mmCIF file of C-alpha atoms in Angstrom:
data_model
loop_
_atom_site.group_PDB
_atom_site.id
_atom_site.type_symbol
_atom_site.label_atom_id
_atom_site.label_comp_id
_atom_site.label_asym_id
_atom_site.label_seq_id
_atom_site.Cartn_x
_atom_site.Cartn_y
_atom_site.Cartn_z
ATOM 1 C CA MET M 871 -1.644 37.173 -14.271
ATOM 2 C CA PHE M 872 -2.455 33.993 -12.373
ATOM 3 C CA ARG M 873 -5.984 33.622 -13.673
ATOM 4 C CA PRO M 874 -6.570 30.677 -15.981
ATOM 5 C CA ARG M 875 -7.366 31.606 -19.550
ATOM 6 C CA ILE M 876 -10.499 29.765 -20.575
ATOM 7 C CA PRO M 877 -11.270 29.800 -24.276
ATOM 8 C CA VAL M 878 -14.647 31.322 -25.031
ATOM 9 C CA ASN M 879 -16.884 30.056 -27.822
ATOM 10 C CA PRO M 880 -17.808 33.193 -29.842
ATOM 11 C CA SER M 881 -21.069 31.650 -31.013
ATOM 12 C CA PRO M 882 -22.600 29.417 -28.316
ATOM 13 C CA ALA M 883 -25.299 28.126 -30.701
ATOM 14 C CA HIS M 884 -22.650 26.692 -33.023
ATOM 15 C CA LEU M 885 -21.199 23.429 -31.695
ATOM 16 C CA VAL M 886 -17.663 22.516 -32.593
ATOM 17 C CA PRO M 887 -17.550 19.032 -34.177
ATOM 18 C CA ARG M 888 -15.379 16.366 -32.617
ATOM 19 C CA LEU M 889 -12.290 15.196 -34.403
ATOM 20 C CA VAL M 890 -12.689 11.730 -35.848
ATOM 21 C CA GLU M 891 -9.706 9.421 -35.711
ATOM 22 C CA PRO M 892 -8.861 7.800 -39.031
ATOM 23 C CA THR M 893 -9.377 4.061 -39.091
ATOM 24 C CA ALA M 894 -7.038 3.382 -42.005
ATOM 25 C CA SER M 895 -4.215 5.431 -43.414
ATOM 26 C CA THR M 896 -3.464 5.886 -47.068
ATOM 27 C CA PRO M 897 0.056 5.179 -48.345
ATOM 28 C CA ALA M 898 0.417 8.707 -49.741
ATOM 29 C CA HIS M 899 0.053 10.204 -46.277
ATOM 30 C CA ASP M 900 2.346 7.728 -44.575
ATOM 31 C CA GLN M 901 5.353 8.923 -46.546
ATOM 32 C CA LEU M 902 6.784 12.306 -45.743
ATOM 33 C CA SER M 903 6.627 14.470 -48.817
ATOM 34 C CA SER M 904 6.816 18.200 -49.307
ATOM 35 C CA SER M 905 4.218 18.140 -52.069
ATOM 36 C CA CYS M 906 1.427 17.222 -49.668
ATOM 37 C CA THR M 907 -0.704 20.294 -48.966
ATOM 38 C CA CYS M 908 -3.222 18.737 -46.631
ATOM 39 C CA THR M 909 -3.283 19.282 -42.895
ATOM 40 C CA HIS M 910 -2.959 15.602 -42.141
ATOM 41 C CA VAL M 911 -0.998 15.059 -38.941
ATOM 42 C CA GLY M 912 -0.438 11.350 -39.365
ATOM 43 C CA PRO M 913 -2.015 8.143 -38.207
ATOM 44 C CA VAL M 914 -3.136 8.323 -34.632
ATOM 45 C CA ALA M 915 -2.192 5.330 -32.537
ATOM 46 C CA PRO M 916 -5.068 4.059 -30.434
ATOM 47 C CA LEU M 917 -4.676 4.348 -26.710
ATOM 48 C CA PRO M 918 -4.012 1.120 -24.885
ATOM 49 C CA SER M 919 -7.222 -0.146 -23.403
ATOM 50 C CA ARG M 920 -7.342 -0.943 -19.734
ATOM 51 C CA ALA M 921 -10.070 -3.017 -18.307
ATOM 52 C CA PRO M 922 -11.733 -1.213 -15.403
ATOM 53 C CA SER M 923 -10.877 -2.948 -12.192
ATOM 54 C CA SER M 924 -11.791 -2.183 -8.634
ATOM 55 C CA SER M 925 -8.617 -3.671 -7.169
ATOM 56 C CA ILE M 926 -5.220 -2.050 -6.951
ATOM 57 C CA ARG M 927 -2.267 -4.068 -8.144
ATOM 58 C CA LEU M 928 0.925 -3.514 -6.198
ATOM 59 C CA THR M 929 4.391 -4.671 -7.047
ATOM 60 C CA GLY M 930 6.676 -6.136 -4.408
ATOM 61 C CA THR M 931 8.311 -2.784 -3.784
ATOM 62 C CA GLY M 932 4.969 -0.997 -3.623
ATOM 63 C CA LEU M 933 3.639 -3.544 -1.166
ATOM 64 C CA ALA M 934 6.741 -3.202 1.017
ATOM 65 C CA CYS M 935 6.386 0.592 0.980
ATOM 66 C CA ALA M 936 2.695 0.340 1.887
ATOM 67 C CA VAL M 937 3.442 -2.006 4.790
ATOM 68 C CA ALA M 938 6.307 0.195 6.013
ATOM 69 C CA GLY M 939 4.157 3.324 5.755
ATOM 70 C CA GLY M 940 1.261 1.687 7.604
ATOM 71 C CA THR M 941 3.582 0.466 10.337
ATOM 72 C CA ALA M 942 5.092 3.941 10.699
ATOM 73 C CA VAL M 943 1.638 5.533 10.972
ATOM 74 C CA VAL M 944 0.556 3.021 13.621
ATOM 75 C CA LEU M 945 3.742 3.571 15.627
ATOM 76 C CA VAL M 946 3.485 7.369 15.480
ATOM 77 C CA VAL M 947 -0.198 7.415 16.435
ATOM 78 C CA GLY M 948 0.450 4.911 19.226
ATOM 79 C CA THR M 949 3.328 6.988 20.557
ATOM 80 C CA VAL M 950 1.224 10.147 20.579
ATOM 81 C CA LEU M 951 -1.684 8.424 22.333
ATOM 82 C CA VAL M 952 0.553 6.821 24.967
ATOM 83 C CA SER M 953 2.327 10.118 25.668
ATOM 84 C CA MET M 954 -1.043 11.868 26.074
ATOM 85 C CA LEU M 955 -2.176 9.137 28.469
ATOM 86 C CA LEU M 956 1.047 9.493 30.454
ATOM 87 C CA ALA M 957 0.633 13.271 30.596
ATOM 88 C CA VAL M 958 -2.881 12.884 32.013
ATOM 89 C CA ALA M 959 -1.726 10.259 34.515
ATOM 90 C CA ILE M 960 1.235 12.349 35.717
ATOM 91 C CA THR M 961 -0.982 15.417 36.069
ATOM 92 C CA GLY M 962 -3.516 13.416 38.086
ATOM 93 C CA VAL M 963 -0.828 12.033 40.400
ATOM 94 C CA SER M 964 0.719 15.476 40.955
ATOM 95 C CA VAL M 965 -2.682 17.014 41.757
ATOM 96 C CA THR M 966 -3.325 14.182 44.219
ATOM 97 C CA VAL M 967 0.042 14.718 45.909
ATOM 98 C CA CYS M 968 -0.602 18.454 46.174
ATOM 99 C CA ALA M 969 -4.036 17.785 47.698
ATOM 100 C CA VAL M 970 -2.570 15.410 50.279
ATOM 101 C CA VAL M 971 0.179 17.885 51.211
ATOM 102 C CA LEU M 972 -2.284 20.775 51.545
ATOM 103 C CA ARG M 973 -4.635 18.627 53.618
ATOM 104 C CA SER M 974 -1.863 17.625 55.984
ATOM 105 C CA LEU M 975 -0.706 21.251 56.317
ATOM 106 C CA LEU M 976 -4.242 22.431 57.065
ATOM 107 C CA ASN M 977 -4.826 19.596 59.557
ATOM 108 C CA SER M 978 -1.527 20.286 61.326
ATOM 109 C CA SER M 979 -2.273 23.999 61.604
ATOM 110 C CA ARG M 980 -5.716 23.228 63.132
ATOM 111 C CA ASN M 981 -4.234 20.791 65.652
ATOM 112 C CA GLN M 982 -1.662 23.307 66.929
ATOM 113 C CA ARG M 983 -4.233 25.818 68.160
#
């Protein structure tokens, strides 16, 4: 059901020719008439040509969105890194305090004997 249906060429040796766009239209085909029996679809408008460019052009709104998105990413990543650093620092301080307390308890128990 969810598989794509790929058309199969029944004769792989036979190549299907490409459709050629008409360069000029004839006046008889430009007018809609019921007497026309051909399979002419109509003049095909050429696609607008775009020069290939390696740069991205942004509008003012697009630029503002890109700056806002970049700022948000930097703030979120910075917040996560700072919170991880604080978690490590707090853990280190608590382990140090526990070590000092245990050392003092062990030293006091040795001195009382």
